[in-house]
Short mmCIF file of C-alpha atoms in Angstrom, two decimals:
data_model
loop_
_atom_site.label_atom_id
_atom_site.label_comp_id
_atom_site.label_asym_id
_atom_site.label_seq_id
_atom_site.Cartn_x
_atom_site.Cartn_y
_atom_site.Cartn_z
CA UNK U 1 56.82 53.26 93.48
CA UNK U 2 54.84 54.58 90.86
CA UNK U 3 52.24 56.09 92.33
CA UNK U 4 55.28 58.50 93.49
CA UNK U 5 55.94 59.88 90.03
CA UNK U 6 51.86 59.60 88.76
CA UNK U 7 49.53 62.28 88.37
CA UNK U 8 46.89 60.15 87.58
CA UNK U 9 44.85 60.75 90.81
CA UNK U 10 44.03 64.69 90.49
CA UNK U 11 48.09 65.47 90.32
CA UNK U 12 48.86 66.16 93.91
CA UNK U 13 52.26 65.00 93.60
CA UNK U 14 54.07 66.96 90.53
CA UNK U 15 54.01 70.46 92.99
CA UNK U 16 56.35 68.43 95.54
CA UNK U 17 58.83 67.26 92.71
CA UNK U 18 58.84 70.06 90.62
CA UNK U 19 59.96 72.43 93.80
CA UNK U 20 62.27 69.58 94.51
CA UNK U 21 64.06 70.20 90.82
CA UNK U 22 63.77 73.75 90.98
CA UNK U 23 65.06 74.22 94.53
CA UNK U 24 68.19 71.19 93.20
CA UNK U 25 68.70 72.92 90.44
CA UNK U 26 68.83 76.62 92.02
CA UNK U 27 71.22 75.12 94.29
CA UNK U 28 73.75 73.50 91.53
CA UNK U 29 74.31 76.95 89.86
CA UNK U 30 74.68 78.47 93.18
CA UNK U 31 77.52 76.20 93.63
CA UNK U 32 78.86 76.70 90.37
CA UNK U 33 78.79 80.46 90.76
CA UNK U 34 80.10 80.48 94.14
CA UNK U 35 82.67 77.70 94.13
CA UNK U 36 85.80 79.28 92.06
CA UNK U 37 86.98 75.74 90.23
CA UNK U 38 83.79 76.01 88.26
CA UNK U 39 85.28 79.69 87.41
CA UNK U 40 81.68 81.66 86.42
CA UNK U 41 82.40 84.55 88.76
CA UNK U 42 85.09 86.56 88.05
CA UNK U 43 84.21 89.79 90.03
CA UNK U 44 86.77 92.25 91.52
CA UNK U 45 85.99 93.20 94.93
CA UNK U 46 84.74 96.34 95.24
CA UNK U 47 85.58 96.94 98.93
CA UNK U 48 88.05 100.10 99.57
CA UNK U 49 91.32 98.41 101.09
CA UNK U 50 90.79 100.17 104.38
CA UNK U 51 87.83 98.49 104.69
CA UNK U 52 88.97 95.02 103.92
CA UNK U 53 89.36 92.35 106.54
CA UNK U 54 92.45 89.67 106.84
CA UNK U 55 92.46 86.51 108.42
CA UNK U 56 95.29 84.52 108.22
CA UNK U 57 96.50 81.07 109.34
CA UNK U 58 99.44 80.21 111.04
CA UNK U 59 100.49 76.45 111.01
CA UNK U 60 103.36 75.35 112.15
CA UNK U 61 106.83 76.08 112.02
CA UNK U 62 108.12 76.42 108.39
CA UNK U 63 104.35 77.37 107.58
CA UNK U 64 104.17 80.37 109.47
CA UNK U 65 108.02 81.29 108.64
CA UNK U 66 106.69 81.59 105.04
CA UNK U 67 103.59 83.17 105.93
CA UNK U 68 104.85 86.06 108.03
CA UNK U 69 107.60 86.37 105.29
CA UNK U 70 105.30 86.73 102.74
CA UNK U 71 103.07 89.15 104.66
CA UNK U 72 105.92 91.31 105.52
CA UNK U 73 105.93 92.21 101.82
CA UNK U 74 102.80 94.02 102.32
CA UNK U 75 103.63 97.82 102.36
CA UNK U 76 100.05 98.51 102.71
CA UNK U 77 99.33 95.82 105.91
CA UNK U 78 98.42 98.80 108.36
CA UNK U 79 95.74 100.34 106.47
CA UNK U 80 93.79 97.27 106.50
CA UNK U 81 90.20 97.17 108.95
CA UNK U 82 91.26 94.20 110.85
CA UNK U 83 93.41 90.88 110.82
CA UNK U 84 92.92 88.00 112.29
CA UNK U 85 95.35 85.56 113.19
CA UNK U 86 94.43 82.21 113.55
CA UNK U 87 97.47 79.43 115.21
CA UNK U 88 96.79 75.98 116.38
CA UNK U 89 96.82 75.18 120.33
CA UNK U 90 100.19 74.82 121.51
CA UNK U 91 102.00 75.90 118.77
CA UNK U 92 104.04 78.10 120.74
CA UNK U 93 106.55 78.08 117.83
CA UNK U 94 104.27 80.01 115.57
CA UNK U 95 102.76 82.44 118.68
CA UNK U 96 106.30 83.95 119.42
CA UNK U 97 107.36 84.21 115.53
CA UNK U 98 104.18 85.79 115.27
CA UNK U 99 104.53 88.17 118.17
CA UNK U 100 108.03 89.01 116.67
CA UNK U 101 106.49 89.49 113.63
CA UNK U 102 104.15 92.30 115.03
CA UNK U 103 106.43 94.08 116.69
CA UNK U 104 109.32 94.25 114.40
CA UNK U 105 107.21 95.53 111.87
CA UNK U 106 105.35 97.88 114.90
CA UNK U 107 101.71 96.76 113.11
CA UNK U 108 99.23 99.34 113.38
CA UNK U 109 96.03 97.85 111.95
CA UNK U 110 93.75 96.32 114.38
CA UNK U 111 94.26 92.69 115.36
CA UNK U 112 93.13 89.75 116.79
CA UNK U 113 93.88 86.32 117.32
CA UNK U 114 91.78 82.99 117.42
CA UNK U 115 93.07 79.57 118.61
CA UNK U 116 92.11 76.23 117.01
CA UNK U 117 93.01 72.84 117.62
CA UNK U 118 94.99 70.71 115.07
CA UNK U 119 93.66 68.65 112.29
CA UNK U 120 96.21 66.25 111.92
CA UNK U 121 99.60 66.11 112.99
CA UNK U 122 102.64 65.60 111.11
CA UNK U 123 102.42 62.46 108.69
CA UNK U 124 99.58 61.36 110.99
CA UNK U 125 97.62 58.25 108.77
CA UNK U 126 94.74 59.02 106.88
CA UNK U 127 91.71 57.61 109.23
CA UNK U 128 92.69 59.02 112.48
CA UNK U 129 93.83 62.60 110.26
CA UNK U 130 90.37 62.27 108.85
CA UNK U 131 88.90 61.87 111.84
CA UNK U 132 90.47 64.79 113.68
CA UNK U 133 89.59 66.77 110.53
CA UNK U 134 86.41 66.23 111.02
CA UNK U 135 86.69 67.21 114.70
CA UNK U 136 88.36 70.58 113.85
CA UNK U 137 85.32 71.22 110.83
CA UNK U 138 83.20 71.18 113.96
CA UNK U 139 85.43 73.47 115.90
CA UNK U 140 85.73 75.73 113.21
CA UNK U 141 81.62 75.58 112.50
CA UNK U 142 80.88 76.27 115.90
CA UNK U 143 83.63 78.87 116.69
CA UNK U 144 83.49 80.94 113.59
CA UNK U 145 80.06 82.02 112.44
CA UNK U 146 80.71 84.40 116.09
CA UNK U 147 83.90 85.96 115.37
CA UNK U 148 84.61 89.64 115.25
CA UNK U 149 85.73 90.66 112.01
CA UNK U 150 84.49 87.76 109.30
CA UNK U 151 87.34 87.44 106.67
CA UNK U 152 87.02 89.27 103.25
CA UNK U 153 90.04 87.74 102.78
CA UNK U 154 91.44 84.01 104.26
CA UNK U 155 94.81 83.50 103.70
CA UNK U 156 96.13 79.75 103.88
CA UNK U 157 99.33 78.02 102.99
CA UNK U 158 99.24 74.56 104.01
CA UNK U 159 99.51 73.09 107.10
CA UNK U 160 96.12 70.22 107.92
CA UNK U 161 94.01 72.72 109.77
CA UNK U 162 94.18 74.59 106.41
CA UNK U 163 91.40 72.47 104.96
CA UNK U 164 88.85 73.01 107.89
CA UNK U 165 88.65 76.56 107.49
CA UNK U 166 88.67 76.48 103.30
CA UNK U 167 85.27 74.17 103.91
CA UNK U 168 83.89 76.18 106.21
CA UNK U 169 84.26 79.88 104.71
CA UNK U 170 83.18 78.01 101.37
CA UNK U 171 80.18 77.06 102.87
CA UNK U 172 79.37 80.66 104.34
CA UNK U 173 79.96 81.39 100.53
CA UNK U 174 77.39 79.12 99.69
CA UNK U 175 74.76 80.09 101.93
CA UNK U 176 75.58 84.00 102.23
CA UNK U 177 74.46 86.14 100.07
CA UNK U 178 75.53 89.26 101.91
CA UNK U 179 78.97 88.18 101.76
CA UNK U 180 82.10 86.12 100.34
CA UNK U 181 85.27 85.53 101.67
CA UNK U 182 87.81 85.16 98.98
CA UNK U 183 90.25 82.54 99.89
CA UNK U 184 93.88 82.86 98.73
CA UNK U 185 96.33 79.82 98.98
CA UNK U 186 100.21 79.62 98.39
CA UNK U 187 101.58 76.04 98.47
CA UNK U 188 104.96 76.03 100.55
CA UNK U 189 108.41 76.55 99.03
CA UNK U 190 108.83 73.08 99.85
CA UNK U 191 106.25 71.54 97.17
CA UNK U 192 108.02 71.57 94.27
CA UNK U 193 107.09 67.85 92.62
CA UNK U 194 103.47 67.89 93.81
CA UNK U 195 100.96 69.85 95.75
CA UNK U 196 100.10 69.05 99.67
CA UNK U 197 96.98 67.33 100.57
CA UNK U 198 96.16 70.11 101.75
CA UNK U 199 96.64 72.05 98.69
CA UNK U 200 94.78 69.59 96.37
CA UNK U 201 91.58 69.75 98.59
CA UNK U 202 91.83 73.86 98.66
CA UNK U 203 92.61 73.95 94.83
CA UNK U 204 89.25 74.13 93.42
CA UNK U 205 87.78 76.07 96.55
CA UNK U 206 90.73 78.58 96.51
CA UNK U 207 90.15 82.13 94.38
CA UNK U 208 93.61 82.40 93.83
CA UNK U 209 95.99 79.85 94.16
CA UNK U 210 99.69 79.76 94.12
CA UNK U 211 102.72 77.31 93.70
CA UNK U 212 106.24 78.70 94.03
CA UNK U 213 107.83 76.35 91.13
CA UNK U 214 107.35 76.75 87.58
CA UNK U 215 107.19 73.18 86.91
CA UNK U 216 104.83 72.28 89.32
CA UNK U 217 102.45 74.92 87.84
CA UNK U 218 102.19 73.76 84.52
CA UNK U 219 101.72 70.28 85.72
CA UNK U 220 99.16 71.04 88.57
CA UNK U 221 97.47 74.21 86.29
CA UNK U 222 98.17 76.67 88.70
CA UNK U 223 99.72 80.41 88.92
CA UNK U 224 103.21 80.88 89.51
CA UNK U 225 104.58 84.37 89.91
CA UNK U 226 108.17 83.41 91.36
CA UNK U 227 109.50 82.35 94.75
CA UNK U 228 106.92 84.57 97.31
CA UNK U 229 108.87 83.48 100.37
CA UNK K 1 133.74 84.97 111.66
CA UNK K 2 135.28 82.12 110.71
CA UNK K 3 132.14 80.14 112.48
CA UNK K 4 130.37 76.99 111.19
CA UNK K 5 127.05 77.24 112.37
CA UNK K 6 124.79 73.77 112.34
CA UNK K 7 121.42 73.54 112.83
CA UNK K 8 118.85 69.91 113.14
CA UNK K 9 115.95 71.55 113.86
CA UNK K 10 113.26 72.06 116.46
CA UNK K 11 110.95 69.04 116.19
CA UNK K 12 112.76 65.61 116.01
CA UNK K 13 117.43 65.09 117.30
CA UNK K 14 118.65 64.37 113.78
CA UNK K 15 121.56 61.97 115.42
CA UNK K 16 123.56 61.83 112.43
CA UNK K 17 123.75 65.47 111.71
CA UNK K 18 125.09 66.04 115.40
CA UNK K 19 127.48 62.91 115.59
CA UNK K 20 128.89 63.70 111.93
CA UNK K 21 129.37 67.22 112.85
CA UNK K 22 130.73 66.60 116.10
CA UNK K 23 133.05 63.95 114.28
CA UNK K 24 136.93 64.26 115.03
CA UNK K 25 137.70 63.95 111.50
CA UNK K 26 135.10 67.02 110.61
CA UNK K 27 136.39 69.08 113.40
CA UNK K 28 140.02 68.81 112.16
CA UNK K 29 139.29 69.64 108.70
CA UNK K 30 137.67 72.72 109.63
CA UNK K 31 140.42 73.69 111.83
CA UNK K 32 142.82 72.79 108.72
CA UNK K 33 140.45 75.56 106.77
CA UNK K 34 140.92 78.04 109.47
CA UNK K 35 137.69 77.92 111.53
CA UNK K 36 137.70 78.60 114.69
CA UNK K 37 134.55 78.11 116.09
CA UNK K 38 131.80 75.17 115.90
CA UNK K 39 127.99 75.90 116.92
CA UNK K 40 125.85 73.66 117.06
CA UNK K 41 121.42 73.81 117.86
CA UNK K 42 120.36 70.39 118.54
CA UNK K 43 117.09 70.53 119.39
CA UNK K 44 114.44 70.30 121.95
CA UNK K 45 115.77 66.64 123.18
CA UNK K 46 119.32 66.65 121.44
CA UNK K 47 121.51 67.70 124.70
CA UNK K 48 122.52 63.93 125.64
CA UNK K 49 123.76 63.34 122.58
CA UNK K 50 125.70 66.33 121.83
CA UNK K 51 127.19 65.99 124.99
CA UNK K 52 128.22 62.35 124.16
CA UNK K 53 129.96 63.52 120.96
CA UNK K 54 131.30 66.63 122.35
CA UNK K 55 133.06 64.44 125.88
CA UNK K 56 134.95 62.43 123.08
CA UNK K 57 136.97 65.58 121.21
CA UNK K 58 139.51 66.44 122.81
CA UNK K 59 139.46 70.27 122.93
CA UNK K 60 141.05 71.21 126.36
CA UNK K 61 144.11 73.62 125.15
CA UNK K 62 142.78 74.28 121.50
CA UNK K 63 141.95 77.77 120.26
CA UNK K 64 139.00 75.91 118.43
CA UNK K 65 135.70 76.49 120.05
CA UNK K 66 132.31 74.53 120.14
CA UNK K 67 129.37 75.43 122.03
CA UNK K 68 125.76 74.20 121.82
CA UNK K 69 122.25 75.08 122.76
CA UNK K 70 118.68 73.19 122.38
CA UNK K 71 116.77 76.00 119.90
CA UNK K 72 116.69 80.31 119.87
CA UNK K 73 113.96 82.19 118.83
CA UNK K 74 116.24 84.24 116.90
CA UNK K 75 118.35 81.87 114.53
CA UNK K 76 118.97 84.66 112.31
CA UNK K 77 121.11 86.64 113.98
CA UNK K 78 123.08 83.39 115.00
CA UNK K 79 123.52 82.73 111.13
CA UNK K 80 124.50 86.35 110.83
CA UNK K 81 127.65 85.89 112.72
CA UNK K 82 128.78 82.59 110.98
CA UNK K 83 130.25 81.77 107.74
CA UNK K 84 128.64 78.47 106.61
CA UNK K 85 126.15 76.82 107.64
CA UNK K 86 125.47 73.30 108.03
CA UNK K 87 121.27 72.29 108.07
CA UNK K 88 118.71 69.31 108.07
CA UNK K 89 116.74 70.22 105.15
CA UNK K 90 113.81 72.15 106.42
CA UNK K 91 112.27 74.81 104.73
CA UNK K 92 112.30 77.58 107.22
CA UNK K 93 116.31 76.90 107.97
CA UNK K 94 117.32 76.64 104.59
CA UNK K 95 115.21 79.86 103.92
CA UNK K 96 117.00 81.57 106.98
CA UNK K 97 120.13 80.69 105.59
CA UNK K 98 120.03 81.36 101.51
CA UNK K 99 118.46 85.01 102.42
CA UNK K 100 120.90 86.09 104.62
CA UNK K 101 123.08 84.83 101.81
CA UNK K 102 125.43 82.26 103.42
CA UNK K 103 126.90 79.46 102.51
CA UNK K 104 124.61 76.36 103.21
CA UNK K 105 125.59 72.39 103.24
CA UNK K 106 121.77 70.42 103.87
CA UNK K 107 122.00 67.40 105.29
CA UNK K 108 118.79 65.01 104.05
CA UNK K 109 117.40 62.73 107.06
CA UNK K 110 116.90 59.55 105.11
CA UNK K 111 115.16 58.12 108.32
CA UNK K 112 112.35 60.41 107.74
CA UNK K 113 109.18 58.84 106.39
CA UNK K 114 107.62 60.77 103.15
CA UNK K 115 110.66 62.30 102.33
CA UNK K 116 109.45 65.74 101.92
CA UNK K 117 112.35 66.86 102.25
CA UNK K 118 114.23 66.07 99.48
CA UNK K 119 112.20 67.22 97.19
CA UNK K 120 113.44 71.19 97.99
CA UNK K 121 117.29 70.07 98.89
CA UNK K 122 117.59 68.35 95.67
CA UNK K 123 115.51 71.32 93.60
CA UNK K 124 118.03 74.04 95.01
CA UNK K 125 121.11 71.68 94.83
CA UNK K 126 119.94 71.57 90.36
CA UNK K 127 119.87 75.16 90.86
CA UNK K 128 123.35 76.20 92.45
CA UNK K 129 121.99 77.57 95.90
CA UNK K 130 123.53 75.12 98.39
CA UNK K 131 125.11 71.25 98.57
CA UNK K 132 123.19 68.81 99.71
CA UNK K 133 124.54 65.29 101.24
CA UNK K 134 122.83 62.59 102.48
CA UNK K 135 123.17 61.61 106.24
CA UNK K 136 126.39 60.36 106.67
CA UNK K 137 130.11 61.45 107.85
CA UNK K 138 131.53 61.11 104.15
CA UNK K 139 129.40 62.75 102.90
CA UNK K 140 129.62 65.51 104.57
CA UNK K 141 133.40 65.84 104.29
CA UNK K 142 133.02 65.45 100.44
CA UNK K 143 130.82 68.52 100.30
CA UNK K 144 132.99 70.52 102.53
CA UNK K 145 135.44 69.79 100.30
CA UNK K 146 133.45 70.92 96.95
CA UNK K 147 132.32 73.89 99.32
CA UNK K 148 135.78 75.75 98.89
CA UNK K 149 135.32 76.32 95.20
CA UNK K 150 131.25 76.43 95.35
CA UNK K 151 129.89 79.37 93.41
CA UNK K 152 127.03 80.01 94.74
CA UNK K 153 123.61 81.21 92.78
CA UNK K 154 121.71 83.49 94.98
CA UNK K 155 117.82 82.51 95.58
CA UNK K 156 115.84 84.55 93.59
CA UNK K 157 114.69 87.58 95.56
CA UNK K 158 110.64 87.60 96.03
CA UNK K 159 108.74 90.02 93.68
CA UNK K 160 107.59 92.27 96.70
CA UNK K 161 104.46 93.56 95.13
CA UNK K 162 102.66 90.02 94.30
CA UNK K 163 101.26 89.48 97.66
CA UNK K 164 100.10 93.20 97.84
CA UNK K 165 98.46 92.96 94.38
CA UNK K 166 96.42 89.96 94.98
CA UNK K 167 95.52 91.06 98.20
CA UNK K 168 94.32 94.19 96.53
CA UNK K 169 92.13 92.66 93.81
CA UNK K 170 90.55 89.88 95.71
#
């Protein structure tokens, strides 16, 4: 084993370990300066909002009720480039609110939607939920990197395909230089003693992240700016 | 008006929501109040059982009223046209509910696992926005009761430029 780390014949090893540190070490303070828990980068985006792209996700039910409130907020939601709304297959639930959504509000900006299959269902146990997780990270890995409009921004609020998407536009992050998707997360209304599973996986990969209880942010350390929904 | 408007949900028949609801006892005391009409949404797979409760009222030459139907994509124009509201304690309900500012009785399912639920039922109860009661016939009588003299705290309206401004700096 020694040998590995000599240089005592000529030195023909030290070039392969050295590049090895460098190339760890350029890596590690990538990921801090990408990865927003480690908090180094605090740039404002300098992309004109007509020129920013939305994607958000619609999970199920109460998920996308608070979503689609939430978005209807946005005075300024027509002037944006795209959005892109992601649902889960089958959740015809979340398809009709949303198509309600759009036409209530008579949305003007360009749109899109994208279909993905669940990551876990409802109180599903954690092996099989991890397992299907897994299955939708390779979904989402093969699916994504072709879509139309990538996301500047990802919006996210819960539900277990959440966490899929969070990983993967964090690792486009990583390995993009060109580009970064910011990822925004607000916990549901319904989290008021402690964050989702969801949640505490997105917390340290999310750029801004909301709860909607006062309580809950001081004890998570997390920004609270009032009921959203 | 003068409606009482109950709703279990989409996913999962909430039995005891429907049979307490649909409950002789309950259905006198509302027409003792002065309500005149009972609706009830009972979900994707609740129809057996709300017919079961509803075949044991008798309601033939009443001027009381009770209709059902499974779900509606448009619950908020339903909750528009009723006075209270009785709910299983899901999020998007209770949300339909308190912002169309009605009165609003939540009903916890203590047969769900993880009990999510209580968590916002209990939260809003501290605060003054609705009564909550757990899954039972008594209880639900008792809160109808407390209902009558129930101020009721609004739920703080959303600040409607947060969303916007985050979206703007990220």
């Amino acid at each position: 084993m020694w040998k590995l780390y000599s240089t005592a014949e000529g030195g023909d090893r030290w070039p392969f370990w050295s590049l090895l540190m460098v190339g760890y070490t350029a890596s590690m303070m990538r990921l801090c300066f990408v990865i927003p828990c480690f908090n180094l980068n605090r740039s404002i985006s300098r992309k004109t909002w007509n020129d920013k792209t939305l994607m958000v996700f619609l999970g199920s039910g109460g998920h996308t009720g608070e979503m689609l409130r939430m978005l209807s907020t946005v005075k300024s939601l027509d002037s944006l480039k795209h959005i892109t709304f992601v649902t889960s297959t089958g959740d015809e639930g979340s398809q009709k609110m949303l198509t309600k959504f759009i036409e209530e509000r008579s949305l003007r900006a360009s749109y899109s939607f994208v279909d993905l299959p669940r990551a876990r269902r409802v109180g599903e146990p954690l092996v099989s939920s991890f397992l299907s997780t897994v299955k939708s990270i390779m979904f989402v890995f093969n699916v994504f990197p072709n879509i139309e409009y990538p996301p500047d921004i990802l919006m996210l609020n819960g539900p277990g395909t959440t966490v899929p998407l969070a990983i993967f536009y964090t690792f486009l992050n990583v390995v993009q230089f060109s580009h970064t998707t910011k990822i925004f997360y607000i916990e549901s209304l319904a989290r008021v003693n402690s964050l989702s599973t969801s949640g505490m996986i997105c917390r340290p990969l999310a750029h801004r992240f909301l709860v909607q209880w006062p309580k809950l942010a001081v004890k998570t350390s997390t920004e609270y700016k009032g009921i959203l929904v | 008006m003068s409606t009482v408007f109950v709703t279990t949900g989409a996913t999962i028949v909430f039995e005891e929501l429907i049979r307490s609801t649909l409950d002789e006892k309950f259905i006198n005391t509302l027409k003792s109040l002065g309500y005149i009409k009972l609706v009830v949404q009972y979900g994707v797979s609740g129809a057996e059982l709300f017919e079961q409760c509803l075949s044991k009222l008798s309601l033939d030459n009443d001027s009381f009223s009770v209709e059902g139907f499974p779900f509606s994509d448009d619950i908020s124009s339903i909750i528009s046209q009723c006075d209270v509201v009785v709910s299983h304690a899901g999020t998007g309900s209770i949300l339909d509910t308190l912002r169309l500012k009605k009165k609003l009785i939540v009903m916890v399912n203590d047969k769900l696992m993880d009990n999510h639920q209580l968590e916002i039922a209990q939260e809003l109860e501290n605060n003054g926005c609705l009564l909550k009661t757990c899954a039972s016939l008594q209880g639900l009588l008792s809160c109808f009761d407390k209902l009558q003299s129930f101020n009721q705290h609004p739920l703080p309206e959303p600040d409607p430029n947060i969303i916007e401004d985050i979206l703007h700096e990220l």
